[in-house]
CSV table of C-alpha atoms and ligand atoms in Angstrom, one decimal:
chain,number,residue,atom,x,y,z
A,1,MET,CA,92.4,66.6,138.1
A,2,LYS,CA,88.8,67.9,137.6
A,3,VAL,CA,88.4,71.7,137.4
A,4,THR,CA,85.2,73.0,138.7
A,5,VAL,CA,83.8,76.5,138.4
A,6,GLY,CA,81.3,77.7,140.9
A,7,LYS,CA,78.3,79.9,140.2
A,8,ALA,CA,80.2,83.0,141.3
A,9,GLY,CA,83.0,82.1,138.9
A,10,ILE,CA,80.5,81.8,136.0
A,11,LEU,CA,79.0,85.1,136.8
A,12,ALA,CA,82.5,86.7,136.9
A,13,LEU,CA,83.4,85.2,133.5
A,14,VAL,CA,80.2,86.5,131.9
A,15,LEU,CA,80.8,90.0,133.3
A,16,VAL,CA,84.4,90.0,132.0
A,17,GLY,CA,83.1,88.8,128.6
A,18,PHE,CA,80.5,91.7,128.5
A,19,LEU,CA,83.2,94.2,129.5
A,20,LEU,CA,85.6,93.0,126.8
A,21,GLY,CA,82.8,93.2,124.2
A,22,TRP,CA,81.9,96.7,125.3
A,23,VAL,CA,85.5,97.9,125.2
A,24,ALA,CA,86.0,96.3,121.7
A,25,GLU,CA,82.8,98.1,120.5
A,26,ARG,CA,83.9,101.4,121.8
A,27,THR,CA,87.5,101.2,120.4
A,28,GLU,CA,86.8,99.8,116.9
A,29,VAL,CA,87.5,102.5,114.3
A,30,LEU,CA,84.7,103.1,111.9
A,31,HIS,CA,85.4,102.6,108.2
A,32,PRO,CA,85.5,106.0,106.4
A,33,ASP,CA,82.7,104.9,104.2
A,34,ALA,CA,80.5,103.8,107.1
A,35,ILE,CA,77.0,105.2,106.9
A,36,LEU,CA,76.0,106.4,110.3
A,37,ALA,CA,72.6,105.6,111.5
A,38,GLN,CA,72.4,108.9,113.4
A,39,GLN,CA,71.9,111.3,110.5
A,40,GLU,CA,70.1,114.5,110.8
A,41,PRO,CA,66.5,113.8,109.8
A,42,SER,CA,66.7,116.1,106.8
A,43,ALA,CA,70.2,115.0,105.5
A,44,SER,CA,70.6,112.3,102.9
A,45,PRO,CA,72.3,109.2,104.4
A,46,THR,CA,74.1,108.5,101.1
A,47,LYS,CA,76.9,110.9,100.9
A,48,ALA,CA,79.9,110.9,98.5
A,49,LEU,CA,82.1,108.0,99.6
A,50,ALA,CA,85.6,108.7,101.0
A,51,SER,CA,87.3,105.8,99.2
A,52,ARG,CA,86.8,104.3,95.8
A,53,ASP,CA,87.4,100.9,94.3
A,54,VAL,CA,87.8,102.3,90.8
A,55,TYR,CA,89.8,105.2,89.3
A,56,TYR,CA,87.9,108.0,87.7
A,57,PRO,CA,90.2,109.9,85.4
A,58,GLY,CA,90.5,113.6,86.3
A,59,SER,CA,89.2,113.1,89.8
A,60,GLU,CA,92.4,112.4,91.8
A,61,ASP,CA,95.5,114.6,92.4
A,62,LEU,CA,98.8,112.7,92.5
A,63,ALA,CA,100.7,113.1,95.7
A,64,PRO,CA,104.2,114.7,95.2
A,65,ASP,CA,105.9,111.4,95.8
A,66,GLU,CA,103.4,109.2,93.9
A,67,MET,CA,103.5,107.7,90.4
A,68,ARG,CA,100.4,106.5,88.5
A,69,VAL,CA,100.7,104.0,85.7
A,70,VAL,CA,97.8,103.4,83.4
A,71,ALA,CA,97.5,100.5,81.0
A,72,CYS,CA,96.4,102.1,77.8
A,73,GLY,CA,97.1,99.0,75.6
A,74,THR,CA,97.8,95.5,76.7
A,75,GLY,CA,96.8,93.4,73.7
A,76,MET,CA,98.1,92.1,70.4
A,77,PRO,CA,98.8,93.4,66.9
A,78,ASN,CA,95.4,92.2,65.7
A,79,ALA,CA,92.7,94.7,66.9
A,80,ARG,CA,89.9,94.0,69.4
A,81,PRO,CA,87.5,96.3,71.1
A,82,SER,CA,88.5,95.4,74.7
A,83,GLN,CA,92.3,95.6,74.3
A,84,ALA,CA,94.4,98.0,72.3
A,85,ALA,CA,97.9,97.2,71.4
A,86,ALA,CA,100.9,98.1,73.6
A,87,CYS,CA,100.8,101.4,75.4
A,88,TRP,CA,101.6,102.6,79.0
A,89,LEU,CA,101.1,106.0,80.5
A,90,LEU,CA,103.3,107.0,83.3
A,91,GLU,CA,102.3,110.0,85.4
A,92,LEU,CA,104.6,111.4,88.1
A,93,GLY,CA,103.8,113.5,91.2
A,94,ASN,CA,106.0,116.3,89.8
A,95,GLY,CA,103.5,116.8,86.9
A,96,ASP,CA,105.5,115.0,84.2
A,97,LYS,CA,103.8,112.4,82.0
A,98,PHE,CA,105.3,109.9,79.6
A,99,ILE,CA,103.9,107.5,77.0
A,100,PHE,CA,105.7,104.2,76.5
A,101,ASP,CA,104.8,102.7,73.2
A,102,ILE,CA,101.6,103.7,71.4
A,103,GLY,CA,100.1,100.7,69.6
A,104,LEU,CA,97.0,100.7,67.5
A,105,GLY,CA,93.8,101.6,69.4
A,106,SER,CA,95.7,103.1,72.4
A,107,ALA,CA,95.0,106.8,71.5
A,108,GLU,CA,91.4,106.5,72.7
A,109,ARG,CA,92.6,105.0,76.0
A,110,ILE,CA,94.9,108.0,76.4
A,111,ALA,CA,92.1,110.3,75.5
A,112,ALA,CA,90.0,108.7,78.2
A,113,GLN,CA,92.5,110.0,80.9
A,114,LYS,CA,91.2,113.6,80.3
A,115,ILE,CA,94.7,115.0,80.2
A,116,PRO,CA,95.4,118.1,78.1
A,117,TYR,CA,97.3,117.0,75.0
A,118,ASP,CA,100.0,119.6,75.8
A,119,TYR,CA,101.1,117.3,78.7
A,120,LEU,CA,101.0,114.2,76.5
A,121,ASP,CA,104.0,115.4,74.3
A,122,LYS,CA,106.6,112.8,75.3
A,123,VAL,CA,106.5,109.3,73.6
A,124,PHE,CA,109.1,106.6,74.1
A,125,LEU,CA,109.1,103.8,71.5
A,126,GLY,CA,110.7,100.4,72.4
A,127,HIS,CA,110.6,99.2,68.8
A,128,LEU,CA,108.9,99.9,65.6
A,129,HIS,CA,106.3,97.1,65.3
A,130,ALA,CA,102.8,98.3,64.4
A,131,ASP,CA,101.4,97.1,67.7
A,132,HIS,CA,103.8,99.6,69.4
A,133,ILE,CA,103.6,102.6,67.1
A,134,GLY,CA,100.3,102.2,65.3
A,135,ASP,CA,98.6,105.1,67.0
A,136,LEU,CA,101.5,107.5,66.9
A,137,ASP,CA,99.7,109.3,64.0
A,138,ALA,CA,96.5,109.4,66.0
A,139,LEU,CA,98.2,111.1,68.9
A,140,TRP,CA,100.2,113.4,66.6
A,141,VAL,CA,97.3,114.7,64.4
A,142,GLY,CA,94.5,114.0,66.8
A,143,GLY,CA,96.4,115.7,69.5
A,144,VAL,CA,96.5,118.9,67.4
A,145,THR,CA,92.8,118.8,66.8
A,146,GLY,CA,92.6,118.1,70.5
A,147,ASN,CA,94.4,121.4,71.3
A,148,ARG,CA,98.0,120.4,71.5
A,149,VAL,CA,100.1,123.5,70.5
A,150,LYS,CA,103.4,122.0,71.6
A,151,PRO,CA,105.6,119.9,69.3
A,152,LEU,CA,105.4,116.1,69.9
A,153,ARG,CA,108.6,114.7,71.2
A,154,VAL,CA,109.5,111.1,70.2
A,155,TRP,CA,112.4,109.0,71.5
A,156,GLY,CA,113.2,105.7,69.8
A,157,PRO,CA,116.1,103.4,68.8
A,158,ASN,CA,118.2,103.4,65.7
A,159,GLY,CA,118.7,100.2,63.7
A,160,THR,CA,121.4,98.4,61.8
A,161,LYS,CA,120.7,100.7,58.9
A,162,PRO,CA,119.0,104.2,58.8
A,163,GLU,CA,115.9,102.7,57.2
A,164,TYR,CA,115.4,100.6,60.4
A,165,GLY,CA,115.6,103.6,62.7
A,166,THR,CA,112.9,105.7,64.5
A,167,LYS,CA,113.8,108.9,62.6
A,168,TYR,CA,113.2,107.2,59.2
A,169,MET,CA,109.8,105.9,60.4
A,170,VAL,CA,108.7,109.4,61.7
A,171,ASP,CA,109.9,111.1,58.5
A,172,ARG,CA,107.9,108.6,56.4
A,173,MET,CA,104.9,109.1,58.7
A,174,LYS,CA,105.1,112.8,58.1
A,175,GLU,CA,105.3,112.3,54.4
A,176,MET,CA,102.3,110.0,54.5
A,177,TYR,CA,100.3,112.9,56.0
A,178,THR,CA,101.5,115.5,53.5
A,179,TRP,CA,97.9,116.2,52.3
A,180,ASP,CA,96.7,116.2,55.9
A,181,LYS,CA,99.2,118.9,57.0
A,182,ALA,CA,98.7,121.0,53.8
A,183,SER,CA,94.9,120.9,54.5
A,184,ARG,CA,95.4,122.3,58.0
A,185,MET,CA,97.9,125.0,57.2
A,186,GLY,CA,96.2,128.4,57.4
A,187,ASN,CA,93.1,126.9,58.9
A,188,VAL,CA,94.1,126.0,62.5
A,189,ASP,CA,97.1,126.5,64.8
A,190,ILE,CA,99.5,123.8,63.6
A,191,ARG,CA,102.4,124.3,65.9
A,192,GLY,CA,101.6,120.9,67.4
A,193,LEU,CA,102.3,119.2,64.1
A,194,GLU,CA,106.0,119.7,64.7
A,195,ILE,CA,107.8,116.5,65.8
A,196,GLU,CA,111.2,116.4,67.5
A,197,VAL,CA,112.8,113.0,67.2
A,198,THR,CA,115.6,111.8,69.4
A,199,GLU,CA,117.1,108.6,68.0
A,200,PHE,CA,119.5,106.7,70.2
A,201,ASP,CA,121.8,103.8,70.0
A,202,TYR,CA,119.9,100.5,70.5
A,203,THR,CA,123.0,98.7,71.7
A,204,ALA,CA,123.7,101.2,74.5
A,205,VAL,CA,123.5,99.7,78.0
A,206,ASN,CA,121.9,101.7,80.8
A,207,ALA,CA,122.4,104.9,78.7
A,208,VAL,CA,120.6,108.0,79.8
A,209,ILE,CA,118.4,109.3,77.0
A,210,TYR,CA,116.2,111.7,79.0
A,211,GLN,CA,117.0,113.7,82.1
A,212,GLU,CA,114.8,116.6,83.1
A,213,ASN,CA,113.0,117.8,86.2
A,214,GLY,CA,114.4,115.1,88.4
A,215,VAL,CA,113.4,112.3,86.0
A,216,THR,CA,116.0,110.0,84.4
A,217,ILE,CA,115.1,107.6,81.6
A,218,SER,CA,117.7,105.0,80.5
A,219,THR,CA,117.6,102.5,77.7
A,220,ILE,CA,118.9,98.9,77.6
A,221,PRO,CA,118.9,96.5,74.6
A,222,ALA,CA,116.1,94.1,74.1
A,223,ILE,CA,116.0,90.9,72.1
A,224,HIS,CA,113.0,90.9,69.8
A,225,ALA,CA,112.4,90.0,66.2
A,226,LEU,CA,115.3,92.1,64.8
A,227,ASP,CA,118.2,94.3,66.1
A,228,GLY,CA,116.8,97.6,67.1
A,229,SER,CA,114.5,96.8,70.1
A,230,VAL,CA,115.0,98.3,73.5
A,231,SER,CA,113.5,98.5,77.0
A,232,PHE,CA,113.3,101.5,79.3
A,233,ILE,CA,114.0,102.2,83.0
A,234,VAL,CA,112.6,105.3,84.6
A,235,GLU,CA,114.0,106.6,87.9
A,236,TRP,CA,112.4,109.3,89.8
A,237,ASN,CA,112.1,110.2,93.5
A,238,GLY,CA,113.5,106.9,94.7
A,239,LEU,CA,111.0,104.9,92.6
A,240,LYS,CA,111.9,102.7,89.6
A,241,PHE,CA,109.6,101.9,86.7
A,242,ALA,CA,110.8,99.4,84.2
A,243,PHE,CA,109.1,98.7,80.8
A,244,SER,CA,110.3,95.9,78.6
A,245,SER,CA,108.3,96.8,75.4
A,246,ASP,CA,108.8,93.4,73.7
A,247,THR,CA,111.7,91.2,74.5
A,248,TYR,CA,112.9,87.6,74.9
A,249,PRO,CA,114.4,87.3,78.5
A,250,ASN,CA,117.8,89.0,78.5
A,251,LYS,CA,120.7,89.8,80.8
A,252,TRP,CA,120.3,93.6,80.5
A,253,TRP,CA,116.8,93.5,81.9
A,254,MET,CA,117.9,91.1,84.7
A,255,GLU,CA,120.5,93.6,85.8
A,256,TYR,CA,118.8,97.0,85.3
A,257,ALA,CA,115.2,96.1,86.1
A,258,ALA,CA,116.2,94.3,89.3
A,259,GLY,CA,114.2,95.5,92.3
A,260,ALA,CA,111.9,97.8,90.3
A,261,ASP,CA,109.0,99.2,92.1
A,262,ILE,CA,106.9,98.3,89.1
A,263,ALA,CA,108.2,96.1,86.3
A,264,ILE,CA,106.1,95.8,83.2
A,265,HIS,CA,107.3,92.9,81.0
A,266,GLU,CA,105.7,91.2,78.1
A,267,CYS,CA,104.0,87.9,79.0
A,268,PHE,CA,102.9,86.6,75.6
A,269,ALA,CA,100.2,84.0,75.2
A,270,SER,CA,101.4,80.5,75.8
A,271,PRO,CA,102.1,78.3,72.7
A,272,GLN,CA,98.9,76.3,73.3
A,273,ILE,CA,96.8,79.4,73.5
A,274,LEU,CA,98.4,80.6,70.3
A,275,VAL,CA,97.3,77.4,68.6
A,276,ASP,CA,93.8,77.1,70.2
A,277,LYS,CA,92.7,80.7,70.1
A,278,GLN,CA,95.0,82.6,67.8
A,279,LYS,CA,94.8,79.8,65.2
A,280,PHE,CA,98.6,79.6,64.6
A,281,THR,CA,100.1,76.4,63.4
A,282,PRO,CA,102.0,74.6,66.2
A,283,GLY,CA,105.4,75.5,64.6
A,284,THR,CA,104.6,79.2,64.4
A,285,ALA,CA,103.1,79.1,67.9
A,286,LEU,CA,106.3,77.7,69.3
A,287,ASN,CA,108.6,80.0,67.4
A,288,VAL,CA,106.6,83.2,68.2
A,289,GLY,CA,105.7,82.1,71.7
A,290,THR,CA,109.1,81.0,72.9
A,291,GLN,CA,111.7,82.6,70.6
A,292,VAL,CA,110.4,86.0,69.5
A,293,HIS,CA,108.5,86.6,72.8
A,294,THR,CA,108.5,85.7,76.4
A,295,SER,CA,106.0,83.0,77.4
A,296,PRO,CA,104.2,83.0,80.7
A,297,LEU,CA,106.5,80.3,82.1
A,298,MET,CA,109.5,82.4,81.1
A,299,PHE,CA,107.9,85.6,82.4
A,300,GLY,CA,107.6,84.1,85.8
A,301,LYS,CA,111.2,83.1,85.8
A,302,VAL,CA,112.2,86.6,84.8
A,303,MET,CA,110.2,88.1,87.7
A,304,SER,CA,111.6,85.6,90.2
A,305,THR,CA,115.0,86.8,89.3
A,306,ILE,CA,114.5,90.6,89.3
A,307,LYS,CA,112.0,90.5,92.3
A,308,PRO,CA,110.0,93.7,91.6
A,309,ARG,CA,107.5,95.1,94.2
A,310,MET,CA,104.9,94.6,91.5
A,311,ALA,CA,105.3,92.4,88.4
A,312,VAL,CA,103.0,93.3,85.5
A,313,GLY,CA,102.5,91.0,82.6
A,314,TYR,CA,100.9,92.2,79.3
A,315,HIS,CA,100.7,91.4,75.6
A,316,PHE,CA,98.1,88.6,75.5
A,317,PHE,CA,94.4,88.6,75.1
A,318,ASN,CA,93.4,88.4,78.8
A,319,ASP,CA,90.0,86.7,78.8
A,320,PHE,CA,88.0,84.6,81.3
A,321,ASP,CA,89.4,81.5,79.8
A,322,THR,CA,93.0,82.5,78.8
A,323,GLY,CA,93.7,84.5,81.9
A,324,PRO,CA,93.6,81.6,84.4
A,325,ILE,CA,95.8,79.5,82.0
A,326,VAL,CA,98.4,82.3,81.8
A,327,GLU,CA,98.3,82.9,85.5
A,328,ALA,CA,98.7,79.2,86.3
A,329,GLU,CA,101.8,79.0,84.1
A,330,VAL,CA,103.3,82.2,85.6
A,331,ARG,CA,102.7,80.8,89.1
A,332,ARG,CA,104.8,77.7,88.3
A,333,THR,CA,107.9,79.9,88.2
A,334,TYR,CA,106.9,83.0,90.3
A,335,ASP,CA,105.1,83.6,93.6
A,336,GLY,CA,105.5,87.3,94.1
A,337,PRO,CA,103.1,90.2,93.6
A,338,LEU,CA,101.5,90.0,90.2
A,339,ALA,CA,99.1,91.8,87.9
A,340,LEU,CA,98.1,90.4,84.6
A,341,ALA,CA,97.1,93.6,82.8
A,342,ARG,CA,94.0,94.5,81.1
A,343,ASP,CA,93.4,97.9,79.4
A,344,TYR,CA,92.5,100.6,81.9
A,345,MET,CA,94.2,98.9,84.8
A,346,VAL,CA,95.7,101.6,87.1
A,347,PHE,CA,98.6,101.4,89.5
A,348,ASN,CA,99.3,104.0,92.2
A,349,VAL,CA,102.8,103.5,93.4
A,350,THR,CA,104.5,105.1,96.4
A,351,LYS,CA,107.4,103.9,98.5
A,352,ASP,CA,104.9,102.4,101.0
A,353,THR,CA,102.0,101.1,98.9
A,354,ILE,CA,101.0,99.9,95.4
A,355,ARG,CA,97.3,100.1,94.7
A,356,VAL,CA,95.8,98.3,91.7
A,357,ARG,CA,92.4,99.3,90.4
A,358,MET,CA,90.5,99.5,87.2
A,359,THR,CA,89.4,102.7,85.5
A,360,ALA,CA,85.8,103.7,85.3
A,361,TYR,CA,86.0,105.7,82.1
A,362,ASP,CA,83.8,108.0,80.1
A,363,GLU,CA,83.1,106.8,76.5
A,364,ASP,CA,82.2,110.2,75.4
A,365,ILE,CA,85.4,112.2,75.7
A,366,TRP,CA,85.9,115.8,74.7
A,367,PRO,CA,89.4,117.3,74.6
A,368,MET,CA,90.8,119.5,77.3
A,369,PRO,CA,91.9,123.1,76.4
A,370,ALA,CA,95.4,124.1,75.3
A,371,THR,CA,97.8,125.1,78.1
A,372,MET,CA,98.9,128.2,76.1
A,373,ALA,CA,97.1,130.8,74.1
A,374,LYS,CA,96.3,129.5,70.6
A,375,GLN,CA,97.6,131.4,67.6
A,376,PRO,CA,95.2,132.5,64.9
A,377,PRO,CA,95.9,130.6,61.7
A,378,ASP,CA,98.5,132.2,59.4
A,379,LEU,CA,96.4,132.9,56.3
A,380,SER,CA,99.5,133.3,54.1
A,381,GLN,CA,100.2,129.5,54.7
A,382,ARG,CA,96.8,128.4,53.3
A,383,VAL,CA,97.1,126.2,50.3
A,384,GLY,CA,93.4,126.8,49.4
A,385,PHE,CA,91.2,125.4,46.7
A,386,SER,CA,91.5,125.5,42.9
A,387,ASP,CA,89.0,127.7,41.0
A,388,TYR,CA,87.4,124.5,39.8
A,389,ILE,CA,86.5,123.3,43.3
A,390,ASN,CA,85.7,126.7,44.6
A,391,GLY,CA,83.3,127.1,41.7
A,392,GLY,CA,81.2,124.3,43.1
A,393,ARG,CA,80.2,126.1,46.3
A,394,VAL,CA,76.5,126.7,47.0
A,395,VAL,CA,76.2,130.2,48.4
A,396,TYR,CA,75.0,130.2,52.1
A,397,ASP,CA,76.1,133.8,52.9
A,398,ASP,CA,73.1,134.6,55.0
A,399,LEU,CA,73.4,131.5,57.2
A,400,ILE,CA,77.2,132.0,57.6
A,401,LYS,CA,76.7,135.7,58.6
A,402,GLU,CA,74.1,134.7,61.1
A,403,MET,CA,76.6,132.3,62.8
A,404,TYR,CA,79.4,134.9,62.8
A,405,ASP,CA,77.1,137.4,64.4
A,406,GLU,CA,76.0,134.9,67.0
A,407,ILE,CA,79.5,133.8,68.0
A,408,ASN,CA,80.8,137.4,68.0
A,409,THR,CA,77.9,138.4,70.4
A,410,LEU,CA,78.3,135.3,72.6
A,411,TYR,CA,82.0,135.6,73.1
A,412,GLY,CA,82.5,139.4,72.7
A,413,THR,CA,84.7,138.9,69.6
A,414,ASN,CA,84.8,140.8,66.4
A,415,ILE,CA,85.7,138.2,63.8
A,416,PRO,CA,85.0,139.6,60.3
A,417,LEU,CA,83.3,137.5,57.6
A,418,PRO,CA,85.9,136.2,55.2
A,419,ASP,CA,86.0,137.7,51.7
B,501,LIG,ZN1,107.1,93.5,68.7
B,502,LIG,ZN1,104.4,93.6,70.5
C-alpha cells in the first residue's frame, strides 16, 4: 500500500518538529561550566570553573562519607623521576590519613599533597623491601624539619626471626641516624623524632591491628619473596579499601579483599617487558614476573575473582609502550573497572561514585605549620661542638645581632643573642 502525505500533513509535521526542538532547547540543563553569552558588559566571561578534570592538592574538602586515595608511588625498586616506588595515601572524610608503604622517592609525592606532617603520622608497611620502606627515613626526619611535632607511628609485620621484623628494621634505622639526631638535639623541637612501632604477627588472618575513630585496619598474610609479607584491608563507613603491597595471588586476598570498593594489587611488568625493557635474563624475568610477583595476566584473574568496584594495578613502569601491553594482558582475564596506576593518580570513592583523576601538583612545596605549639629547644640536650671546631668560627657578631633585632621587631619577640 502506498502512503501519501498531503501538503497539510507536511506542514503539520514541520510544525511538530519545530515545537519539539523548541521544547528540547528550553529543557536542556546547562553544564555548570557553560560560559553564558549574556554576561554583564563589564564582567569577565572567564570565571573560575565549577568542575575540574584534575585534582589540586589542598583545594578540595573531603565529604564526611568520602575517601580519597592518592598514588604516591607506583614504580619499581630502581629509581626514575616519573615514578617513585610503592606508596599509597588514604585520606578519610573523618580527617584520618594513612600511608601504606613508603618506597624510595615517595616522600616528595606525599609532600606535594600539602598536608601538615602532624596528620601524616601513621605508616603501615606490607613488607620490608627497599621499594616499600626506602623513604621511611625521609618522612621521619624530613617530617620533623617539616614541622611534625608528633611521634611517627609505624605498623609492620614480624618475621621468622627478630632480625626479619619491622621493629629490628626501625631500631637499626634509628641507629643509622645517631649523628643526625644528636645534631638536632637542643637546636630544634625533636618530639617528632620519636617512633612508636607496632609489630604484628605476619601469619595472622584478618587480624585487627588498628581500630580508632571508626576505622578498622586488618592484616592478612601475603606470599612474596620471604615469610613476613602482608596485605591490608581498611574498613570505614561502609567502604572497603584493600592494599596488597607485594604478593603472589593468594587465598587470603581472595577471601578478604572480595568486593572491595577499591582494591590496589600489584600488577608487575610481564616477563617479556622484564626482558625487553628491564634487561633481565629470560630465566630471571620468568621467576620474578610469575613466582615472586603477580603478572598482568594473573592480576586480571585475581580481580575477576574478587570483583572490586575499582581494580587498581601498580608496580610496573607505566609508559606509552608498556602500558598498552600490560592492559591488553589484564583484559584477557578481567573486564571490570580498571585503573593502571601512575604516580599522582587520585581516586575519590563514595558509595555511589568512584572518580579517577590525575593531580596537578606544585613542584615547589613548602611545609605546612605544626598543629600544636612548638616547644623551644632544650638547650641542656645540646651536644655542641668541640673547642677545636668552635675555634674555627669567623666572628660575624654585628650581622647576627642585626638579624636578631630585625626578627624581634617583625614578630614582636624578645629572643636574646646567644652567649
Ligand atoms: Zn617486595
Ligand atoms: Zn615491591
